[in-house]
Coordinates of C-alpha atoms in Angstrom, one line a residue:
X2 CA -18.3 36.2 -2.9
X3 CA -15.0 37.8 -2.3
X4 CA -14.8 35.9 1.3
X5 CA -15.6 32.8 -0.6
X6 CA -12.8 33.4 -3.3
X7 CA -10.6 34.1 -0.2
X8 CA -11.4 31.1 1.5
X9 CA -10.7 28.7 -1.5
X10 CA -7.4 30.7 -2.0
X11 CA -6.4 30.1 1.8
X12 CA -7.5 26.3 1.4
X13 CA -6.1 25.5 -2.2
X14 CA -3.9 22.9 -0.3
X15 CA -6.3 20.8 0.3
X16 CA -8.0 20.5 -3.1
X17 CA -6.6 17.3 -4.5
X18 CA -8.7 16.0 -1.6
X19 CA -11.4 18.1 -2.0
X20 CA -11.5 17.4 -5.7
X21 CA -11.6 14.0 -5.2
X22 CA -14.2 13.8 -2.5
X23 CA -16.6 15.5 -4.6
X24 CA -16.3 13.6 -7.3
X25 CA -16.9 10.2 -5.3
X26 CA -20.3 12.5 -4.1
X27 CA -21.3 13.5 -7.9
X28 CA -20.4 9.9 -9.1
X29 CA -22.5 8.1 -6.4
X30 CA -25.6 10.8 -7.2
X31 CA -25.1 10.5 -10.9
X32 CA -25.2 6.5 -10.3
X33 CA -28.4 6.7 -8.5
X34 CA -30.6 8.6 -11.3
X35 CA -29.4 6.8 -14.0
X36 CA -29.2 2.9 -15.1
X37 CA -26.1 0.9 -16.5
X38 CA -23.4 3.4 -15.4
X39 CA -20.6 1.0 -13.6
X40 CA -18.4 1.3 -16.4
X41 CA -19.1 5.1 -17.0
X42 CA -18.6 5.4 -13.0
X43 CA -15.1 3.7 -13.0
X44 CA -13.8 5.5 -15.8
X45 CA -15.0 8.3 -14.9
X46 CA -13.3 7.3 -11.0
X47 CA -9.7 6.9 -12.6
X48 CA -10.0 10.4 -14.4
X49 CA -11.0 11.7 -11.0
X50 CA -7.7 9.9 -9.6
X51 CA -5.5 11.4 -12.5
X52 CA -6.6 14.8 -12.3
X53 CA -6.2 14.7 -8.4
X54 CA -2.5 13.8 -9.0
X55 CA -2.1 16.4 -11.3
X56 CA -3.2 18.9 -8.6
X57 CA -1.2 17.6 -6.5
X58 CA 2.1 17.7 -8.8
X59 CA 0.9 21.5 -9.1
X60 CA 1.3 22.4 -5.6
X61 CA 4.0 24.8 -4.5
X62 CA 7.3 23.4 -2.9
X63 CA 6.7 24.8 0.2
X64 CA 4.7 23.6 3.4
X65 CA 1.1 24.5 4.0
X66 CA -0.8 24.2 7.6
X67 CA -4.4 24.0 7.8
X68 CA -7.1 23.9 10.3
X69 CA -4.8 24.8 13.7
X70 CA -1.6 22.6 11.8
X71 CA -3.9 19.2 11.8
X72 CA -3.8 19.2 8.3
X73 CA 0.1 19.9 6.3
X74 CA 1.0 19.8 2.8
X75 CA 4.5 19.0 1.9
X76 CA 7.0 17.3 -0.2
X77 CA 6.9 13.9 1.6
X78 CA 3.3 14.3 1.3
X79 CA 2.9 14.9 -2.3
X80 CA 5.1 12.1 -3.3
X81 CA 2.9 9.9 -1.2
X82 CA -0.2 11.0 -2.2
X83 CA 1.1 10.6 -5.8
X84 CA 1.9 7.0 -5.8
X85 CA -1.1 6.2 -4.0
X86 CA -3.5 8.0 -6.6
X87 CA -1.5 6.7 -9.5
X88 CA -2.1 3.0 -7.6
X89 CA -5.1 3.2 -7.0
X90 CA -5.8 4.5 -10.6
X91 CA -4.4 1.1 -12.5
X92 CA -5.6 -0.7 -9.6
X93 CA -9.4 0.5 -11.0
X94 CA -7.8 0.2 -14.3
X95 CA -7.5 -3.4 -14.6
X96 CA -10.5 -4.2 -12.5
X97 CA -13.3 -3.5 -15.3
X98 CA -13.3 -6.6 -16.8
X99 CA -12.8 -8.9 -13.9
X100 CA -15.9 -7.0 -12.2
X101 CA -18.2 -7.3 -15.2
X102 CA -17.8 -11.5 -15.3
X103 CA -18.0 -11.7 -11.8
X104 CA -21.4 -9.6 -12.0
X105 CA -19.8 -7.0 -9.6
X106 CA -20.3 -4.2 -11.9
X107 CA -21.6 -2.2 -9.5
X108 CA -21.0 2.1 -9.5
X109 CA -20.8 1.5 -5.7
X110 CA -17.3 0.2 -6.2
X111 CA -15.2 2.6 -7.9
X112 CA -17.5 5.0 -5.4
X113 CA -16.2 3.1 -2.3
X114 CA -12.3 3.3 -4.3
X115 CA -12.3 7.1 -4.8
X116 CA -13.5 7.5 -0.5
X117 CA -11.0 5.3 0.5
X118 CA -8.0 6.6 -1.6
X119 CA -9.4 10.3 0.0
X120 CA -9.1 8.8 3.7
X121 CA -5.3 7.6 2.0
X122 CA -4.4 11.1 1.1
X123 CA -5.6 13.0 4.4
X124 CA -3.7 10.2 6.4
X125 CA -0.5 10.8 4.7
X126 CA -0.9 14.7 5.5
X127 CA -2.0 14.2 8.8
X128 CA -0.2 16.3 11.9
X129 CA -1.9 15.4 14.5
X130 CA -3.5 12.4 16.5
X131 CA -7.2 13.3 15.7
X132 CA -6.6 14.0 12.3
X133 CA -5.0 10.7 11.9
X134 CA -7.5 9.0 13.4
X135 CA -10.3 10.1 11.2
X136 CA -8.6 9.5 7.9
X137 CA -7.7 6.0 8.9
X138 CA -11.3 5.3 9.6
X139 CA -12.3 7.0 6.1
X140 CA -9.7 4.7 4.4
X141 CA -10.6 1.4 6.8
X142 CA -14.3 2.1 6.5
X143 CA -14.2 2.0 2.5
X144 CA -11.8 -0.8 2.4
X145 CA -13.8 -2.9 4.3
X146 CA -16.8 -2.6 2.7
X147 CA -14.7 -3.0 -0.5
X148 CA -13.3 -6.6 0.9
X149 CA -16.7 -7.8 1.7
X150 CA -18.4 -6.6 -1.6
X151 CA -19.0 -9.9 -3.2
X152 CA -22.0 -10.8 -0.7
X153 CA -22.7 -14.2 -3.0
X154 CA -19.0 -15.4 -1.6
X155 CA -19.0 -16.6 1.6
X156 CA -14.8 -16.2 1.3
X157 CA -16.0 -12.3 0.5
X158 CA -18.0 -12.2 3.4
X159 CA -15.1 -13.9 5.6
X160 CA -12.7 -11.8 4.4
X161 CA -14.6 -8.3 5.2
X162 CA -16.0 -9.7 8.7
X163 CA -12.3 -10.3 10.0
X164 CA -10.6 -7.3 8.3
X165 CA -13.4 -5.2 10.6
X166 CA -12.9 -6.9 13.5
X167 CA -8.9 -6.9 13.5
X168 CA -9.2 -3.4 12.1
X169 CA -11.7 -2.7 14.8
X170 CA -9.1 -3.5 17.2
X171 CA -6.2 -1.9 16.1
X172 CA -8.1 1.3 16.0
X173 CA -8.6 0.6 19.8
X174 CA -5.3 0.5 20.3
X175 CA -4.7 3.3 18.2
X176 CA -6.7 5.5 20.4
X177 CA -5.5 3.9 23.8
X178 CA -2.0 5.0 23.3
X179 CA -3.0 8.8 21.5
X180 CA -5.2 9.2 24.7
X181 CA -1.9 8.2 26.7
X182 CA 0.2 10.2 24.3
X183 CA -1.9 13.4 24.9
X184 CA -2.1 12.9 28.8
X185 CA 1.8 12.7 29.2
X186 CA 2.5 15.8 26.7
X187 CA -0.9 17.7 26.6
X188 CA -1.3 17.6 23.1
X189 CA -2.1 16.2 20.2
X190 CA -0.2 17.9 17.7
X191 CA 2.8 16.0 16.1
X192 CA 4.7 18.7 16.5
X193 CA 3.7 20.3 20.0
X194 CA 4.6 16.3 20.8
X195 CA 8.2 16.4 19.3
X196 CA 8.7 19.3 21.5
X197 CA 7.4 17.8 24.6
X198 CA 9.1 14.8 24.2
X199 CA 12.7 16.6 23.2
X200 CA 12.4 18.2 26.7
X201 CA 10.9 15.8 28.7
X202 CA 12.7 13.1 27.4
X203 CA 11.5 9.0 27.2
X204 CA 9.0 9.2 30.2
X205 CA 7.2 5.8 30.8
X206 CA 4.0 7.2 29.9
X207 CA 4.9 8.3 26.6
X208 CA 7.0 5.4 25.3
X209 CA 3.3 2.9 26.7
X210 CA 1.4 5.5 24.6
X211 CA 4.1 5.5 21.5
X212 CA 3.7 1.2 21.8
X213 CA 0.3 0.9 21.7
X214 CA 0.1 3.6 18.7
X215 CA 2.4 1.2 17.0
X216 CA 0.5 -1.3 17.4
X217 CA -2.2 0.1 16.2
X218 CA -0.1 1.1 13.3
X219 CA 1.4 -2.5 13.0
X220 CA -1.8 -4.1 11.7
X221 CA -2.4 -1.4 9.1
X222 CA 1.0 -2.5 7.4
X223 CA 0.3 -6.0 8.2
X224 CA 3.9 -6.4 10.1
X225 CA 4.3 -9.6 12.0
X226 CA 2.9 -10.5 14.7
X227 CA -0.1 -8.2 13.6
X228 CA -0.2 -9.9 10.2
X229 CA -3.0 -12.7 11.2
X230 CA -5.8 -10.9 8.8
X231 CA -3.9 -10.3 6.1
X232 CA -3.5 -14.1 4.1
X233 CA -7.2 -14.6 4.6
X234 CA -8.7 -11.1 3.3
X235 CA -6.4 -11.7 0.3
X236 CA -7.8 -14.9 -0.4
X237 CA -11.4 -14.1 0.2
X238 CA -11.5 -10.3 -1.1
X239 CA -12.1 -10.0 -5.2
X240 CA -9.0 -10.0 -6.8
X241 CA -8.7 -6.2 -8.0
X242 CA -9.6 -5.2 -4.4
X243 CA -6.7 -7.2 -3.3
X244 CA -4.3 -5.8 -5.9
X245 CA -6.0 -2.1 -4.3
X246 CA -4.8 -3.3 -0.4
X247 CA -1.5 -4.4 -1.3
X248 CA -0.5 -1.7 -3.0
X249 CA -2.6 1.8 -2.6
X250 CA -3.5 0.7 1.2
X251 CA -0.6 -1.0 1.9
X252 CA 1.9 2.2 0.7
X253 CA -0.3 4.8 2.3
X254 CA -0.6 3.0 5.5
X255 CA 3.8 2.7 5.2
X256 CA 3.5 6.8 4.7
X257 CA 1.9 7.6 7.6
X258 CA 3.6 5.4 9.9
X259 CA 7.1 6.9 8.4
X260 CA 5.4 10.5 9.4
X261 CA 4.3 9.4 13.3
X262 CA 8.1 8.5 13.5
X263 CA 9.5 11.0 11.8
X264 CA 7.5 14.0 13.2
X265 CA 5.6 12.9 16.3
X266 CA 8.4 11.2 18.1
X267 CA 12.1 11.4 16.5
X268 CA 12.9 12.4 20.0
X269 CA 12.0 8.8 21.2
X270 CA 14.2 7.5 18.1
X271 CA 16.9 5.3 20.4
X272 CA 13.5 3.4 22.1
X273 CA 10.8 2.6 18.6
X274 CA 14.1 1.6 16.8
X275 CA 14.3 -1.0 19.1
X276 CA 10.3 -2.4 18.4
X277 CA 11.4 -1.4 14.3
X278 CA 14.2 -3.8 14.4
X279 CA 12.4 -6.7 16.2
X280 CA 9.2 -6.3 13.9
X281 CA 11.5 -6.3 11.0
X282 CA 13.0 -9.2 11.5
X283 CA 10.1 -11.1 12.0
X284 CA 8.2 -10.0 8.9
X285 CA 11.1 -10.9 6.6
X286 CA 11.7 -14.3 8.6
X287 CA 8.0 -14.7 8.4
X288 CA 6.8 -13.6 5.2
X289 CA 10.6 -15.8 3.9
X290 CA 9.3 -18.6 5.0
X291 CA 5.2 -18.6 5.6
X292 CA 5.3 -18.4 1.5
X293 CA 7.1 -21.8 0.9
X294 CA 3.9 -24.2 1.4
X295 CA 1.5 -21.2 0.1
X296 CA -0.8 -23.6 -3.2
X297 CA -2.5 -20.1 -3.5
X298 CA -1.0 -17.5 -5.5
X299 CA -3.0 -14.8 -3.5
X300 CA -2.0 -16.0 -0.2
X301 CA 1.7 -16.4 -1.4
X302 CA 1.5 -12.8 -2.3
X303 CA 0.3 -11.8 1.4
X304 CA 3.2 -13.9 2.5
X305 CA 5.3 -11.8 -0.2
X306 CA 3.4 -8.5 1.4
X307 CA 5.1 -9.6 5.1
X308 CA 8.3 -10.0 3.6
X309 CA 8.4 -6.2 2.1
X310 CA 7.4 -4.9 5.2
X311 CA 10.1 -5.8 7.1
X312 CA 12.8 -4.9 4.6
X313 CA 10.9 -1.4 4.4
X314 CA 11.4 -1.5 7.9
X315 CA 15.3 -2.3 7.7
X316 CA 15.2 1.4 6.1
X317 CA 12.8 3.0 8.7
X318 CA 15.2 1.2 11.6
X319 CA 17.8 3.2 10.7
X320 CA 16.3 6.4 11.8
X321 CA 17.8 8.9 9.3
X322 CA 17.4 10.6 5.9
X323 CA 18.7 8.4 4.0
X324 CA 17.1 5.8 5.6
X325 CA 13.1 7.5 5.0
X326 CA 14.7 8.1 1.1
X327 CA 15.4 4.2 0.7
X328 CA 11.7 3.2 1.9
X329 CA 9.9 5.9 -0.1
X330 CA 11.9 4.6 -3.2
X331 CA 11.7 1.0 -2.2
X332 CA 7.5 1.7 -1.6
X333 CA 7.2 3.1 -5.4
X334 CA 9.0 0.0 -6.6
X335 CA 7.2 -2.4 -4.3
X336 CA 3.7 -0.7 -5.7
X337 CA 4.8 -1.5 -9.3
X338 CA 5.9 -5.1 -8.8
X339 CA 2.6 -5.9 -6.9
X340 CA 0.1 -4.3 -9.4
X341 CA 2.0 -5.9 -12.6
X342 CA 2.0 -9.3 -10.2
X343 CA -1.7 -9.2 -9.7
X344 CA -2.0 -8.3 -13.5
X345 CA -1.4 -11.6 -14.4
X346 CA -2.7 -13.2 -11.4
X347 CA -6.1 -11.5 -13.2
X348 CA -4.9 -13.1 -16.9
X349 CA -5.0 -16.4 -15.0
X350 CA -8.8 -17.6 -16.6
X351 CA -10.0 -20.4 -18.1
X352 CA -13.0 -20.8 -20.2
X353 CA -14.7 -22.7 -16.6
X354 CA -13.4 -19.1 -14.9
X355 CA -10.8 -17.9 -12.8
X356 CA -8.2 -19.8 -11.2
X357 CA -6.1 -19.0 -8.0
X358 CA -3.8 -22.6 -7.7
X359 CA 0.1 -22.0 -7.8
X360 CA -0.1 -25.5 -10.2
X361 CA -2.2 -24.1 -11.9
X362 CA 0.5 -21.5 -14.2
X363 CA 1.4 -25.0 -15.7
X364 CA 2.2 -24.0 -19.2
X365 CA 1.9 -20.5 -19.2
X366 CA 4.8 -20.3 -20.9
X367 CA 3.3 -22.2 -24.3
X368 CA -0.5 -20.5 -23.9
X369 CA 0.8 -17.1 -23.4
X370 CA 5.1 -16.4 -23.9
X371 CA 5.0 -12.9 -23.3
X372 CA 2.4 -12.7 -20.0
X373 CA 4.7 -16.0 -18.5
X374 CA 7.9 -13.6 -19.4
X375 CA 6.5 -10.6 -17.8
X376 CA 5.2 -12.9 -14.7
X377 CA 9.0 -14.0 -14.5
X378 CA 10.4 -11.3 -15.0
X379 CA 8.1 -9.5 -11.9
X380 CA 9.5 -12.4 -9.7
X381 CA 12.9 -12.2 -10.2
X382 CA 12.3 -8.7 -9.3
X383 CA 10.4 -9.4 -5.9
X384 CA 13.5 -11.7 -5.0
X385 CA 16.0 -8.7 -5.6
X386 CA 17.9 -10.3 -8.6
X387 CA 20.1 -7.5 -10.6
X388 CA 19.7 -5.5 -12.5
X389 CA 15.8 -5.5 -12.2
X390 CA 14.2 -2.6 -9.7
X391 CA 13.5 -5.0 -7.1
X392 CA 17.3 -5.5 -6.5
X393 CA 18.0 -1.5 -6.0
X394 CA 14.7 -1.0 -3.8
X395 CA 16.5 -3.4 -1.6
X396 CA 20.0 -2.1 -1.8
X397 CA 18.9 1.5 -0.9
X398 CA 17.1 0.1 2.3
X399 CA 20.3 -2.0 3.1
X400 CA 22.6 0.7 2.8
X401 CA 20.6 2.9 4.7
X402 CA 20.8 0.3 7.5
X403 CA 24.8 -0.2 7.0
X404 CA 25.5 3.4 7.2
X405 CA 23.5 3.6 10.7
X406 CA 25.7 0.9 12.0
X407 CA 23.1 -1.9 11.4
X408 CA 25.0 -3.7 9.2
X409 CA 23.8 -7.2 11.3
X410 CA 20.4 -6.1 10.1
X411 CA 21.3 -5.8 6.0
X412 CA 22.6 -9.5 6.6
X413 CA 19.3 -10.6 8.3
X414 CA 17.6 -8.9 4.7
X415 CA 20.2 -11.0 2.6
X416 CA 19.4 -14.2 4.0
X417 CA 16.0 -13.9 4.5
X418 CA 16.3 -12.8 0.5
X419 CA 17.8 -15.6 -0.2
X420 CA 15.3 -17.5 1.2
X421 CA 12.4 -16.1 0.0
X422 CA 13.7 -16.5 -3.4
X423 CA 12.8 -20.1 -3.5
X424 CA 9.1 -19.4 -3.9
X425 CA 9.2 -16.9 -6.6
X426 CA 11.6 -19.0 -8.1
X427 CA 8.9 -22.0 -7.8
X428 CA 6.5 -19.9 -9.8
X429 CA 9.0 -19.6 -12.5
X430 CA 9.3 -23.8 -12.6
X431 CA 5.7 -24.6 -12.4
X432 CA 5.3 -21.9 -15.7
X433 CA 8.1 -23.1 -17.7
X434 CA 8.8 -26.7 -17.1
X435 CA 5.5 -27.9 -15.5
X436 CA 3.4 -30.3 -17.8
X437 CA 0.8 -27.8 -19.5
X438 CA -2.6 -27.6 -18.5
X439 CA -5.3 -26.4 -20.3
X440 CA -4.9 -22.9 -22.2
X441 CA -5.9 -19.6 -20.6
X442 CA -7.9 -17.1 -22.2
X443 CA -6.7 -14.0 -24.0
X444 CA -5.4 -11.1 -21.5
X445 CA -7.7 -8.5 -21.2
X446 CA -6.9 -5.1 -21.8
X447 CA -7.1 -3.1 -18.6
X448 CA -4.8 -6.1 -17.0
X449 CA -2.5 -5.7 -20.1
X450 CA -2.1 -2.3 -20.0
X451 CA -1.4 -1.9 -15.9
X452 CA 1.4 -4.8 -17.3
X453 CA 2.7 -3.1 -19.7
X454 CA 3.2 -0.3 -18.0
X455 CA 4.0 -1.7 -14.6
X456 CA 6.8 -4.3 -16.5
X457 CA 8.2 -1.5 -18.4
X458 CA 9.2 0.2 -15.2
X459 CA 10.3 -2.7 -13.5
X460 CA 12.7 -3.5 -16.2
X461 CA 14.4 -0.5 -17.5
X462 CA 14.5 1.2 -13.7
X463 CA 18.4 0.7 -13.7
X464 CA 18.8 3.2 -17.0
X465 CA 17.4 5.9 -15.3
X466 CA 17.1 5.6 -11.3
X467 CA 17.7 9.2 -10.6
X468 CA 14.5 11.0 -11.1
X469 CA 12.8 8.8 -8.7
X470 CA 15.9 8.5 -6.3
X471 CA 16.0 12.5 -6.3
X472 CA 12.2 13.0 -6.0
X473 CA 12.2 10.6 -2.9
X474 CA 15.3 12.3 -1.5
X475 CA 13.7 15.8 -1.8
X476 CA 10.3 13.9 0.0
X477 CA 12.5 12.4 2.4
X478 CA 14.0 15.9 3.0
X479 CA 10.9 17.5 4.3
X480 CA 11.0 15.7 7.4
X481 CA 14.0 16.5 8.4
X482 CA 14.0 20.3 8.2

């Protein structure tokens, strides 16, 4: 017993994980013995996703190695870890109703939610290739499952089959370049690789091996031109397993490319800023202007998804603290716009059932004032108009590009701002000045509340910036020791 007690002690770091796994394990058994449990199962699923963030705010400050330093447990990690648990909480939150009129009310999916937000949290504290891998196929695994769920959809069904096969084949990629990473160092370890590649310097091995890892990398965050899955599996995918890629998956996937970089290879720094830079600027030229002839709000908001991506990448492209502060702050911003976006993408119902048509927000503002304010208020945001969050999530990641001497770069962001402004801007018109079309039903509650809460943040960011700005400095900070 004492042995056991010691072990737990010597593993506490990995509870939030552990936590979480065995509650998807004692949800998924308690499911099986008993009838009519989805609801109980999901509510259940987003106290399981609370009380893991709780643990993981309780952690000590300092860093904690496990298993031979695969597994490490530190600030950038918890801050991570929390906006991906608190994500894919309202993401769950708001997915009740939606679930129960499409008949999806199924314990199997908040099940499949709490697995793949454990393979999010194990990536994010990954230190070394293998580790990586296997988290990324705990998260893809679950998500793809997740995408495909609604087998009576043959969109559903679409949308899971390609996000396996595209995922399938960035994993091979993945592996291609560890497998050259570890022949040229003779590791795997991030950091046995930093110090290889610190001594050896940029050999032509490595930096083949650090591309295709990229790569592999690439089509987890959906940045152009490994984007091609991601407009379709939003389209097809149910609509709270959307809101759950582009904003859980999307920031964990972010996280643990900012840690490869950071940790693996900052050596290497003057060579991936190079492929940074060039994938940035096509995300934000693509996702500026694939958006424009979008009729689906869903596959606008993958469009919109791009877009991020390569202004997160402006930040990341700039190789520096400050730089890994802006896109941690600019990710929890990003995650709150998205889920208070697909909030009222879920309000948009009629009494025939959901609708997904950009034309179809006609007269949102006279059905429902406050949901068409909050929608408006979400896009202005997205475009970066002051003093709204969206606007300082993308001045951190400019100034962070200007103060590496990539000011050209922050001018690239503007424009292709500017531009990408037109179609939030559109869903603004169609809402307000469009002739109205029949009324939508009442907002549900779990949809109102991720909202509220989600609006509320938005919106009164610019009072108080500095918890959120310090918290992601001192994440940022851990990096960089």
């Amino acid at each position: 017993m004492e042995q056991f007690t010691a072990f737990l002690i010597a593993h506490s770091a990995l509870a939030p994980e552990a936590f979480l796994l065995l509650a998807a394990i004692v949800l998924l058994m308690f499911s099986v013995f008993t009838k009519d449990t989805a609801r109980t199962v999901t509510w259940a699923s987003v106290g399981a996703l609370v009380i893991s963030a709780a643990l993981v705010v309780s952690q000590p400050a300092e860093s904690v190695t496990l298993f031979d330093r695969a597994f490490i447990a530190d600030g950038f990690g918890r801050f991570m870890k929390v906006l991906v648990l608190l994500a894919a909480a309202l993401a769950l939150t708001m997915s009740q109703d939606y679930l129960r009129g499409a008949k999806l009310d199924i314990a199997e999916y908040p099940v499949l939610v709490l697995l793949a937000t454990t393979g999010m949290m194990l990536m994010l504290s990954a230190n070394d290739l293998i580790s990586l891998y296997l988290a990324l196929e705990l998260q893809s695994l679950s998500l793809y499952v997740i995408a495909a769920i609604r087998r009576d959809s043959l969109r559903s069904s679409e949308a899971g089959l390609k996000y396996f096969v595209l995922g399938a084949l960035s994993s091979g990629f993945l592996l291609y370049g560890s497998s050259l990473i570890y022949g040229f160092t003779g590791n795997t370890s991030f950091e046995a690789i930093a110090l290889t590649a610190q001594a050896q310097g940029a050999s032509l091995g490595l930096i083949f091996g650090l591309v295709f890892v990229l790569t592999g990398l690439a089509f987890k965050v959906s940045a152009v031109p490994f984007h091609m899955w991601q407009p379709d599996v939003y389209e097809g995918s149910p609509t709270p397993a959307t809101a759950l890629f582009s904003a859980a998956a999307k920031a964990a996937a972010v996280g643990l490319l900012v840690r490869v970089l950071m940790s693996a290879v900052p050596a290497l720094a003057a060579e991936w800023q190079q492929i940074i830079i060039a994938v940035s600027i096509a995300s934000m030229a693509l996702g500026a202007f694939g958006a424009i002839g979008q009729r689906n709000i869903k596959r606008l908001m993958a469009y919109s998804s791009i877009g991020h991506v390569g202004y997160m990448f402006v930040g990341l492209s700039a190789s520096s603290q400050q730089g890994t502060q802006a896109v941690l702050v600019y990710l929890a911003i990003y995650v709150a716009m998205t889920l208070g976006t697909f909030a009222c993408i879920l309000s948009m119902r009629r009494s025939e059932g959901m609708v997904e048509g950009v034309d179809e927000l006609a007269g949102l503002s006279k059905n429902q004032p406050m949901v068409a304010f909050l929608l408006a208020m979400l896009m202005f945001s997205m475009a970066g108009i002051p003093p709204l969050a969206g606007f300082f999530a993308k001045f951190y990641v400019f100034a962070a590009a200007v103060n590496a001497g990539l000011a050209w770069l922050a001018v690239v962001g503007v424009v292709a701002s500017v531009i990408a402004a037109y179609y939030y801007l559109r869903i603004v018109k169609v809402m307000y000045f469009d002739e109205p079309a029949d009324a939508f039903e009442p907002l549900e509650r779990g949809p109102g509340f991720v909202l509220g809460v989600t609006s509320a943040f938005t919106l009164l960011f610019f009072i108080a910036p500095g918890p959120l700005v310090a918290a992601a400095d001192a994440a940022a900070k851990a990096l960089f020791v």
